[in-house]
PDB file of C-alpha atoms in Angstrom:
ATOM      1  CA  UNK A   1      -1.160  61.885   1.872  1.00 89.00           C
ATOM      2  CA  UNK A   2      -2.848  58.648   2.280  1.00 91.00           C
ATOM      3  CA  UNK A   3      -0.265  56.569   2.130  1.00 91.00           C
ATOM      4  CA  UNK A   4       1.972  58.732   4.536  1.00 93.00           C
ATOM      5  CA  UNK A   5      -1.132  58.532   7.208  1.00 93.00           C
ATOM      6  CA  UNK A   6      -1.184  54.771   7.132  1.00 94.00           C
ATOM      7  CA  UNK A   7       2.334  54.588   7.818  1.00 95.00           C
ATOM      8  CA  UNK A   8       2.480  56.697  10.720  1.00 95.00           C
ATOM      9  CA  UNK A   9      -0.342  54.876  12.009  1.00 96.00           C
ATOM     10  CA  UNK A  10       1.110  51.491  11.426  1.00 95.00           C
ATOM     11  CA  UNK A  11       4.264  52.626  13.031  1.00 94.00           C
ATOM     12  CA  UNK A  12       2.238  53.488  16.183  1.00 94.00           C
ATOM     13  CA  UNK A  13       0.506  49.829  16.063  1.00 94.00           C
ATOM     14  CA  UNK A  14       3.605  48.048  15.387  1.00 94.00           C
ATOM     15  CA  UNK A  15       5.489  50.349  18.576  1.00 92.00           C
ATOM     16  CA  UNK A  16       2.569  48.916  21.050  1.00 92.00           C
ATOM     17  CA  UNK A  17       1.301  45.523  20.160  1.00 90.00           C
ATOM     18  CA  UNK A  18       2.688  42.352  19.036  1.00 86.00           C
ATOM     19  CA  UNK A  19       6.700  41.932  18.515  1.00 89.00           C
ATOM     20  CA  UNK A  20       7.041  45.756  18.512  1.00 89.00           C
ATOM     21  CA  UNK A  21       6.045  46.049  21.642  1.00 90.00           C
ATOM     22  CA  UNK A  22       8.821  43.195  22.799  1.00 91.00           C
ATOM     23  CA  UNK A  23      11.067  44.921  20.082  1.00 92.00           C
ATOM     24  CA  UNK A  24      10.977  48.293  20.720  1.00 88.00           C
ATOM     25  CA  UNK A  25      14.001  49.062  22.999  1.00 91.00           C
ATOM     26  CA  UNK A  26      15.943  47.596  20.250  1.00 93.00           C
ATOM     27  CA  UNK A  27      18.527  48.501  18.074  1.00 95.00           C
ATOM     28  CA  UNK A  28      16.652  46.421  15.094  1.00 95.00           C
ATOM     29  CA  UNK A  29      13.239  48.485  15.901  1.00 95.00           C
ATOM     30  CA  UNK A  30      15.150  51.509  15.704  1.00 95.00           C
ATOM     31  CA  UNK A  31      16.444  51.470  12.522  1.00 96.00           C
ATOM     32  CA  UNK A  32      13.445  49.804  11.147  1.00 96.00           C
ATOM     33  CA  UNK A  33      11.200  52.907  12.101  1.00 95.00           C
ATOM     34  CA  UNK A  34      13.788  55.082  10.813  1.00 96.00           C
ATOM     35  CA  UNK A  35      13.508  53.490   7.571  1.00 96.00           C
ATOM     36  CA  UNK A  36      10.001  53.797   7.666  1.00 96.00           C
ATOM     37  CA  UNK A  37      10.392  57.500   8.402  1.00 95.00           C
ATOM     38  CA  UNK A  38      12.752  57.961   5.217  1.00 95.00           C
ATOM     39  CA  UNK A  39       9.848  56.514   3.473  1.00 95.00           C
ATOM     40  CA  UNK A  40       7.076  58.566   4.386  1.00 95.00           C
ATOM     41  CA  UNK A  41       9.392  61.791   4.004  1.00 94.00           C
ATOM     42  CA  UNK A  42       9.462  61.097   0.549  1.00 92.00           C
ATOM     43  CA  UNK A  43       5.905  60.915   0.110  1.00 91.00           C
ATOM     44  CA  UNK A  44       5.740  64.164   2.289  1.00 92.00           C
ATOM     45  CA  UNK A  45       8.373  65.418  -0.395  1.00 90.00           C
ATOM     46  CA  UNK A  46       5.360  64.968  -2.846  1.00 87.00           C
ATOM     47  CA  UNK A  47       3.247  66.407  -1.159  1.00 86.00           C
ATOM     48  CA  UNK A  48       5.350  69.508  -0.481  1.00 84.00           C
ATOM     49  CA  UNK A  49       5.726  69.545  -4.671  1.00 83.00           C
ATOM     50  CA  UNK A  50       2.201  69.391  -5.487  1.00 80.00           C
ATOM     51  CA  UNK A  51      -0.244  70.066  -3.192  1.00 81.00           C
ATOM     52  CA  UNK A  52      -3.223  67.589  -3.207  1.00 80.00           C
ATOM     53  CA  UNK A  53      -5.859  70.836  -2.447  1.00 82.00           C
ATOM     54  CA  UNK A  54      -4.644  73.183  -4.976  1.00 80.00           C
ATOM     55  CA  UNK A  55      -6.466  75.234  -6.515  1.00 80.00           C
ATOM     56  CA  UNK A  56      -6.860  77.408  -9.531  1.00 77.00           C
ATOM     57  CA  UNK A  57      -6.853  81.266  -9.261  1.00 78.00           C
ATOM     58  CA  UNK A  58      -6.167  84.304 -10.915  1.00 73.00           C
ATOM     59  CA  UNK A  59      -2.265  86.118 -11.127  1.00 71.00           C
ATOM     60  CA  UNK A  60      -2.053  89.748 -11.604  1.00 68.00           C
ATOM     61  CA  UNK A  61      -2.478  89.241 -15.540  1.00 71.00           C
ATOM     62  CA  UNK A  62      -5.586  88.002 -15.472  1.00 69.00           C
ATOM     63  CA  UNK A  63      -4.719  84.774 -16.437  1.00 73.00           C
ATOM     64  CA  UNK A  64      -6.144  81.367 -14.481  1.00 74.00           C
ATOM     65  CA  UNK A  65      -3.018  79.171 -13.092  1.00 78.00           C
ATOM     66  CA  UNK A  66      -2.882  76.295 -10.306  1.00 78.00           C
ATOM     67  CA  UNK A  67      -1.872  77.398  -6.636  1.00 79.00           C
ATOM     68  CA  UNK A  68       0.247  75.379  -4.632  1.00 75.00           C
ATOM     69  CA  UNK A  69       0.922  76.239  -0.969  1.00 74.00           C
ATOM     70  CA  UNK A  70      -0.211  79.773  -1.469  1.00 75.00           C
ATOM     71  CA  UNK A  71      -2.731  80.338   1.401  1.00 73.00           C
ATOM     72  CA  UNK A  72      -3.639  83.772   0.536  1.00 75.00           C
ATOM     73  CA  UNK A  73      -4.666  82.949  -3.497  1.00 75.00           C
ATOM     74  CA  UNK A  74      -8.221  84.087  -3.819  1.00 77.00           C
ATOM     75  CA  UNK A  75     -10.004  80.582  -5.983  1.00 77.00           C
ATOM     76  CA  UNK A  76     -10.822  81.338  -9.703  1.00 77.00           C
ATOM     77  CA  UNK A  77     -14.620  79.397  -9.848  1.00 75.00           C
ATOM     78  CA  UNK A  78     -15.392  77.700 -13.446  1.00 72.00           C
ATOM     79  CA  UNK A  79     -19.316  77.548 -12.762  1.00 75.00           C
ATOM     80  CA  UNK A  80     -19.157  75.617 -16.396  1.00 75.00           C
ATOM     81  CA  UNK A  81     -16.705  73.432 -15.156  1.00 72.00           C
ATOM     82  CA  UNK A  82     -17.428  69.803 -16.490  1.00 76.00           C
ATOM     83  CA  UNK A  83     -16.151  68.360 -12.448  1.00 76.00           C
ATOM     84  CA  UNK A  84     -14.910  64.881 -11.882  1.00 77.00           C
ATOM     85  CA  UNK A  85     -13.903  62.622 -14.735  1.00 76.00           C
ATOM     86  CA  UNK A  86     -17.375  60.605 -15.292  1.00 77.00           C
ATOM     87  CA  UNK A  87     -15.120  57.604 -14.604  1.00 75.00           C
ATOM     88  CA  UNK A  88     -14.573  58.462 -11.284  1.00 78.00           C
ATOM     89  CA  UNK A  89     -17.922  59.138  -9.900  1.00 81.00           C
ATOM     90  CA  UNK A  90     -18.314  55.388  -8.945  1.00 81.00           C
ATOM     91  CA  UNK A  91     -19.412  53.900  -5.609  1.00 83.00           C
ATOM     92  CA  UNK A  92     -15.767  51.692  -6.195  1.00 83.00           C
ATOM     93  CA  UNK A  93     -14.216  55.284  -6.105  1.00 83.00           C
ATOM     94  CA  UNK A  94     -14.298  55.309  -2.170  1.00 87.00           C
ATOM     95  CA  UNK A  95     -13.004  51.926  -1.626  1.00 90.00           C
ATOM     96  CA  UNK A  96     -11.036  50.692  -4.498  1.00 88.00           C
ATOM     97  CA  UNK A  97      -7.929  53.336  -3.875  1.00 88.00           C
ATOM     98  CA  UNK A  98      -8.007  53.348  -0.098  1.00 92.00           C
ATOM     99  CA  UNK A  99      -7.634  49.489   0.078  1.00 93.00           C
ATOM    100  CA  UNK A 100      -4.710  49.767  -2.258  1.00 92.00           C
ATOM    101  CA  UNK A 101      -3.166  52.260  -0.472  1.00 92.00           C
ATOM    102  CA  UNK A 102      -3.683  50.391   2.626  1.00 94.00           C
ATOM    103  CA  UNK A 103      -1.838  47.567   0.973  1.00 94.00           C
ATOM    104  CA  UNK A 104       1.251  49.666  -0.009  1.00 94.00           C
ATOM    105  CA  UNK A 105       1.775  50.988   2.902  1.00 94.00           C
ATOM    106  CA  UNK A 106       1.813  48.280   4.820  1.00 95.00           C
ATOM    107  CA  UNK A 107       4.266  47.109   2.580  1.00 96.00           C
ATOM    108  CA  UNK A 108       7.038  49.362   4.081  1.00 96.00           C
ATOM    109  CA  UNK A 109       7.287  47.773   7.304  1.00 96.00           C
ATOM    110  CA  UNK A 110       8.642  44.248   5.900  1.00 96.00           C
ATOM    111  CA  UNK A 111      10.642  46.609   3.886  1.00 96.00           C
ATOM    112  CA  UNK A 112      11.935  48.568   6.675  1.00 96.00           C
ATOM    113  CA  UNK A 113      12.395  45.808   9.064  1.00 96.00           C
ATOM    114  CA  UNK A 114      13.890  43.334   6.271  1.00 95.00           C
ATOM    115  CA  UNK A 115      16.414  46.762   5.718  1.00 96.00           C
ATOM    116  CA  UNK A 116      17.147  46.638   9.672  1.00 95.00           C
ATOM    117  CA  UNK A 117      17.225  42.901   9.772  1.00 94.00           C
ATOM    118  CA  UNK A 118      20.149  42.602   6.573  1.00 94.00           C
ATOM    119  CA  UNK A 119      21.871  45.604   8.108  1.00 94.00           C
ATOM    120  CA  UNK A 120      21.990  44.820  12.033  1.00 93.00           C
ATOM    121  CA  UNK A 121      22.041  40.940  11.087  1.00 91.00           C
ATOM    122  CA  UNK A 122      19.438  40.407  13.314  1.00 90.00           C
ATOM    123  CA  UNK A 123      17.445  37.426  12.417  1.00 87.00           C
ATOM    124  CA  UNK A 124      14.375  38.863  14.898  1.00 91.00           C
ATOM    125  CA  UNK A 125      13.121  41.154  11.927  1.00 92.00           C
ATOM    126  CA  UNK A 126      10.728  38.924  10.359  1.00 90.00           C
ATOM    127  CA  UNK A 127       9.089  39.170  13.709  1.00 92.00           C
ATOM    128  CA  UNK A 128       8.128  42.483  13.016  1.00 93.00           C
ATOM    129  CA  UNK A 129       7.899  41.712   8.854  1.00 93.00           C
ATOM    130  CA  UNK A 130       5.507  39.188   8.986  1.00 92.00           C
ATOM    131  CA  UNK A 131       2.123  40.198  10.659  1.00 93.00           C
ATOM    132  CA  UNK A 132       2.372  43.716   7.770  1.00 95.00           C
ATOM    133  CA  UNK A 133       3.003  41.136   4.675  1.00 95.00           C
ATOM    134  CA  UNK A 134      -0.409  39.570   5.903  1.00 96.00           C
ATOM    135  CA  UNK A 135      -2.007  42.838   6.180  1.00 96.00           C
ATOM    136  CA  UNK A 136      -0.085  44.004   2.971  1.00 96.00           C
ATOM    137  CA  UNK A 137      -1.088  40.891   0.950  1.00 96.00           C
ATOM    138  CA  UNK A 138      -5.321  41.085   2.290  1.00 96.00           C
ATOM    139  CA  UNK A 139      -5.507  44.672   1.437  1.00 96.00           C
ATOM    140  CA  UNK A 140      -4.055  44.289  -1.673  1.00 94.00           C
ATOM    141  CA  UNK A 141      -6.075  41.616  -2.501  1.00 94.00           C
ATOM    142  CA  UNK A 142      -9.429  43.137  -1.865  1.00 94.00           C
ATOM    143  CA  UNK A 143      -8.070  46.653  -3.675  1.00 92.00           C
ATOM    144  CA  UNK A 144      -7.229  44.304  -6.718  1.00 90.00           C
ATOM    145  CA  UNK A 145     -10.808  42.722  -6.775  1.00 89.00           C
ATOM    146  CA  UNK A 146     -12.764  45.613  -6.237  1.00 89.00           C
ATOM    147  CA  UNK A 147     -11.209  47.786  -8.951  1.00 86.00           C
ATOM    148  CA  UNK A 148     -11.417  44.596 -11.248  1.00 84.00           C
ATOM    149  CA  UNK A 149     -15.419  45.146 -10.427  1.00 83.00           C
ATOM    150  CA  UNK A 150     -15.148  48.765 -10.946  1.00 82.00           C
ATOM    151  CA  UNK A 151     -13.520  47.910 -14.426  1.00 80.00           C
ATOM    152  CA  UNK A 152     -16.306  45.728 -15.217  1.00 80.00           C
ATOM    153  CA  UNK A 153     -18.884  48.250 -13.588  1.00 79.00           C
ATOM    154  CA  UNK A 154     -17.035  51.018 -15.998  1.00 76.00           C
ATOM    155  CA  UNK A 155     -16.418  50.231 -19.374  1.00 65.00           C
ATOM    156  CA  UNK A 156     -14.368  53.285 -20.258  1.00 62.00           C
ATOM    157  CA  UNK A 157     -11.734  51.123 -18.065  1.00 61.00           C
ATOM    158  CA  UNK A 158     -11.570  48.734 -20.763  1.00 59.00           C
ATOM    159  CA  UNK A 159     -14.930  46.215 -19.896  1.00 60.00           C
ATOM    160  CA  UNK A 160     -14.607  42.527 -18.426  1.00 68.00           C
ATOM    161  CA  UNK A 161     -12.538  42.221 -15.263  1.00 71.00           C
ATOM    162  CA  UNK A 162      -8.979  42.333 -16.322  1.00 73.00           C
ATOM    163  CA  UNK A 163      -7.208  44.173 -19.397  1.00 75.00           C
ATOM    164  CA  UNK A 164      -3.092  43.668 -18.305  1.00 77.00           C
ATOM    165  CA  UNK A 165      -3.493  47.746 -18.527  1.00 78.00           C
ATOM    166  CA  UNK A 166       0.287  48.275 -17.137  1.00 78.00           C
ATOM    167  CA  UNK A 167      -0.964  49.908 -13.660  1.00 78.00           C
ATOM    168  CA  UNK A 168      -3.189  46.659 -13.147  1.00 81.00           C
ATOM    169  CA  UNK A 169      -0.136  44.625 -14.199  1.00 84.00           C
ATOM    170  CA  UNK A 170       2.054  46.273 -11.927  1.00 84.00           C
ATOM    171  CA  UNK A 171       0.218  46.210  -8.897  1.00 87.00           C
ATOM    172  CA  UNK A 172      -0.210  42.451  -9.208  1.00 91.00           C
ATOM    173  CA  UNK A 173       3.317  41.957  -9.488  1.00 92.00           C
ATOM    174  CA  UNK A 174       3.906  42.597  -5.730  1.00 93.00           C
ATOM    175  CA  UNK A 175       0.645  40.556  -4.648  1.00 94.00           C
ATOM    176  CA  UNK A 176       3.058  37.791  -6.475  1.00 95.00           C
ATOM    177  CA  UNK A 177       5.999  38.522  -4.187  1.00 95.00           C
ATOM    178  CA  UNK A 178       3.861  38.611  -1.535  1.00 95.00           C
ATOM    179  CA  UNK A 179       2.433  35.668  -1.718  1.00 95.00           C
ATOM    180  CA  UNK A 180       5.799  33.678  -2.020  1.00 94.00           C
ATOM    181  CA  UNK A 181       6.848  35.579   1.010  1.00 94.00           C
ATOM    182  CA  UNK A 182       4.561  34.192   2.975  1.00 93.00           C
ATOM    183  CA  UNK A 183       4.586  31.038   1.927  1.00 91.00           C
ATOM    184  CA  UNK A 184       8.636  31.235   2.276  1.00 90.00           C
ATOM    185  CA  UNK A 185       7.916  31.898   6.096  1.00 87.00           C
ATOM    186  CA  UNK A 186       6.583  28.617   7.173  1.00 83.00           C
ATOM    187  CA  UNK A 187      10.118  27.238   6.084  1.00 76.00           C
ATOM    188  CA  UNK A 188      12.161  30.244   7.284  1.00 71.00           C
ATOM    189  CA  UNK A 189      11.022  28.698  10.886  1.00 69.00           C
ATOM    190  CA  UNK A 190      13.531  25.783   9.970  1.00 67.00           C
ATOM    191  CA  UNK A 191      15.853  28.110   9.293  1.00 71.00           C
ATOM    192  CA  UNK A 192      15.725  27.856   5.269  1.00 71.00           C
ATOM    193  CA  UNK A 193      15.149  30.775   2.962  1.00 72.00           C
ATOM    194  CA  UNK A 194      17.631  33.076   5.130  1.00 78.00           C
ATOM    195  CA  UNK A 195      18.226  34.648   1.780  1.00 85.00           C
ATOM    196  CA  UNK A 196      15.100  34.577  -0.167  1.00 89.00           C
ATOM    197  CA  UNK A 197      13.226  35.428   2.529  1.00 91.00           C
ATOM    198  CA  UNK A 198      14.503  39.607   2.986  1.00 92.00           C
ATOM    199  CA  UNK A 199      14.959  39.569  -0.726  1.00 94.00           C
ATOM    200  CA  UNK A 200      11.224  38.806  -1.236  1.00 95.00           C
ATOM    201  CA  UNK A 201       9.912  41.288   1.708  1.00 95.00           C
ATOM    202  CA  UNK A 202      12.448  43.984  -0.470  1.00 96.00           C
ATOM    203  CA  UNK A 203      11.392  43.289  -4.120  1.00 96.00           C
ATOM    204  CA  UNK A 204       7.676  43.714  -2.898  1.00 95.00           C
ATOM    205  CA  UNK A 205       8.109  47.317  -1.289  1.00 95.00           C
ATOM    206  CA  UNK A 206      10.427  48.230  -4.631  1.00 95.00           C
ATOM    207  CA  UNK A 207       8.064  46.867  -7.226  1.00 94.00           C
ATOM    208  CA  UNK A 208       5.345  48.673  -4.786  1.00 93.00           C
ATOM    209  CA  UNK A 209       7.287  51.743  -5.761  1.00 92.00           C
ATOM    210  CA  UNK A 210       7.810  50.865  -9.101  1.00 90.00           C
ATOM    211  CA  UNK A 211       3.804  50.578  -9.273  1.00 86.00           C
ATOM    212  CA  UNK A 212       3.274  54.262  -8.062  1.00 85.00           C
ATOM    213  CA  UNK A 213       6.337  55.552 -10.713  1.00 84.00           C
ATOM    214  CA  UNK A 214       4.011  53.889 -14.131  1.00 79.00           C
ATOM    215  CA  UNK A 215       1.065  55.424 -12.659  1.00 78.00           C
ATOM    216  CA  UNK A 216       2.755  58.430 -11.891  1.00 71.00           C
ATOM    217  CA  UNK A 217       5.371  59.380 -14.841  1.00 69.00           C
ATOM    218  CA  UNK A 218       3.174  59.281 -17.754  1.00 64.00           C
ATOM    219  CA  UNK A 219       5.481  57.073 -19.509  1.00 65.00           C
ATOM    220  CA  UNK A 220       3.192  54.366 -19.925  1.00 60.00           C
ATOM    221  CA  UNK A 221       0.155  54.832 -21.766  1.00 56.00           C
ATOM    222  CA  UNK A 222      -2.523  53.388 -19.270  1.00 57.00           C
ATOM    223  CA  UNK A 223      -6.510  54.535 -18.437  1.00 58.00           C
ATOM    224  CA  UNK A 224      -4.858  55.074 -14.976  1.00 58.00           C
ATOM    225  CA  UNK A 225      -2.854  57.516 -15.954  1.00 59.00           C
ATOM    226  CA  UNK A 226      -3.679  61.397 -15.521  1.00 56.00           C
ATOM    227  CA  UNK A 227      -0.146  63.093 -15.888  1.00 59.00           C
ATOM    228  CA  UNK A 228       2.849  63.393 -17.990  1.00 60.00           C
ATOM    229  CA  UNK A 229       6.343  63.173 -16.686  1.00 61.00           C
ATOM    230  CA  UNK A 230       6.787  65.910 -14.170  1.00 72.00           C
ATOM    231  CA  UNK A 231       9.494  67.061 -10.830  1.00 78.00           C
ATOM    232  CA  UNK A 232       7.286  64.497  -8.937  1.00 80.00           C
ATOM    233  CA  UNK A 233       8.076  61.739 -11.079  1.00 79.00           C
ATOM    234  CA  UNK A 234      11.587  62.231 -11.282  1.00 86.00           C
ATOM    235  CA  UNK A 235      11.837  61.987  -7.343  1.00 88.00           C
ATOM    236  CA  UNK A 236       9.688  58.738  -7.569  1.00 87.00           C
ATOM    237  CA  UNK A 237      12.765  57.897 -10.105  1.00 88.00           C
ATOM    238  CA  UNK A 238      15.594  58.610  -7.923  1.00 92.00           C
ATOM    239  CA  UNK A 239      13.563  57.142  -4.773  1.00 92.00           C
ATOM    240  CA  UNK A 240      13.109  54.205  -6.814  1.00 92.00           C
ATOM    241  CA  UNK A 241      16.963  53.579  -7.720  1.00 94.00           C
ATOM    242  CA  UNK A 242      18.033  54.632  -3.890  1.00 94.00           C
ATOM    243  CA  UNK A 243      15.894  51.590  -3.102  1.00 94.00           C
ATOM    244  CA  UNK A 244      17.050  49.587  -5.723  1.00 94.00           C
ATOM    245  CA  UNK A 245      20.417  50.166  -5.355  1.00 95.00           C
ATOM    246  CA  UNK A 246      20.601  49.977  -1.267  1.00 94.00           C
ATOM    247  CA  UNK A 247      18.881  46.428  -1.347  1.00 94.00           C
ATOM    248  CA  UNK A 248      20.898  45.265  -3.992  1.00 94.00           C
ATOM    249  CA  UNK A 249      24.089  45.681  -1.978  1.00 94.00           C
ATOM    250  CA  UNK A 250      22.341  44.261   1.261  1.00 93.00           C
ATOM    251  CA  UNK A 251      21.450  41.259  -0.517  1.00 92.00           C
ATOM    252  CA  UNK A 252      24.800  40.830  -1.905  1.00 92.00           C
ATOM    253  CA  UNK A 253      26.589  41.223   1.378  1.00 90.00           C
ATOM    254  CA  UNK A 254      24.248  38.451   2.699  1.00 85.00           C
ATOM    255  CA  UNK A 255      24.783  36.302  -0.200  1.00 82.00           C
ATOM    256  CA  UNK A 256      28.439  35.973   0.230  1.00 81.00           C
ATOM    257  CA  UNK A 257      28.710  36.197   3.547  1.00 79.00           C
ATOM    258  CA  UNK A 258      26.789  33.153   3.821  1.00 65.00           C
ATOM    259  CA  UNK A 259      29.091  31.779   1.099  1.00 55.00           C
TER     260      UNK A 259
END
């Protein structure tokens, strides 16, 4: 829900300031918030499929199950319930997930306009790529140190500041990415890096992605991880390979049409 908020509001930034606001009668702008829109309809896929307030309550068998959307469900209290985890109830609670979330989705511009750019062969997306990778990268960052302080803080996270747990390992993967992408911009300006340039602003949002499906599935045994493989991580899945697969035969195009 988050991470669907930031993008909407990042799409409203991007419309009025900066080379969005040059942009925006465009063709290229077009398609890149319409990529951006596929994006956060997926996330509001998620939401529809498990919703973030549910609640538990009693069916007519007198047995306790979890309400979705169901407005109407009267809430089953557990005064001995235990509440949140103990690892949770941290001051790094309230900032550590935020800022990462912050990050990601300002991830899905570059994406979207890197999409637009390979698509409409329009060289003008990294115009509107750029300024997000910076945010992207600086949120990112300071989600990354903060929860390496929380681990620290924490010791049921696994003590010191790093562990290569595979959630930490794969959110550092596209702070990597990242940080080639930028640096690849300074020479995109001579006109190098025409290819490496989209396929770095792609792999980031995708390995982004990726992050959210080992946190998500279960399938990776990780402290971050609070679920088993459920509907919501099979549409992260197939999400996940739509991306995959589109970019892939963007890239490809490019490749060998510059050949």
């Amino acid at each position: 829900m988050i991470w669907t908020g930031f993008i909407f509001l990042m799409l409203t930034v991007t419309r009025f300031t900066g080379a969005g606001k040059t942009l925006r009668e465009t063709d290229l702008f077009a398609l890149m918030r319409s990529v951006s829109l596929f994006v956060a309809s997926i996330f509001l896929l998620l939401l529809a499929l498990k919703n973030p307030f549910s609640m538990y309550y009693f069916t007519g068998a007198g047995m306790p199950e979890v309400t979705n959307w169901n407005l109407f469900a009267e809430p089953f209290v557990v005064s001995y319930g235990q509440g949140m985890n103990p690892l949770l109830r941290n001051f790094w609670m309230a900032i550590h997930p935020p800022l990462l979330f912050l990050g990601y989705a300002a991830f899905t511009l570059p994406f979207a306009a890197a999409i637009s750019g390979l698509v409409l062969k329009d060289s003008r997306w990294s115009e509107l790529a750029t300024g997000w990778m910076r945010v992207s990268w600086l949120f990112l960052t300071l989600g990354i140190g903060f929860g390496a302080f929380w681990a620290y803080e924490v010791l049921g996270w696994g003590a010191w500041y790093w562990t290569w747990d595979p959630v930490e390992t794969s959110s550092l993967i596209p702070w990597l990415t990242a940080t080639a992408y930028l640096h690849a911009k300074f020479r995109f300006r001579h006109e190098e890096y025409g290819f490496m340039l989209p396929m770095l602003a792609l792999v980031s949002f995708i390995l982004v992605v990726f992050s959210t499906f080992v946190t998500r599935s279960g399938l990776w045994v990780s402290v971050h991880s609070w679920q088993d493989f459920t509907t919501e991580g099979m549409v992260i899945a197939l999400f996940l390979l739509i991306l995959a697969g589109s970019s892939t035969f963007l890239l490809v195009r490019k490749y060998f049409s510059e050949d």
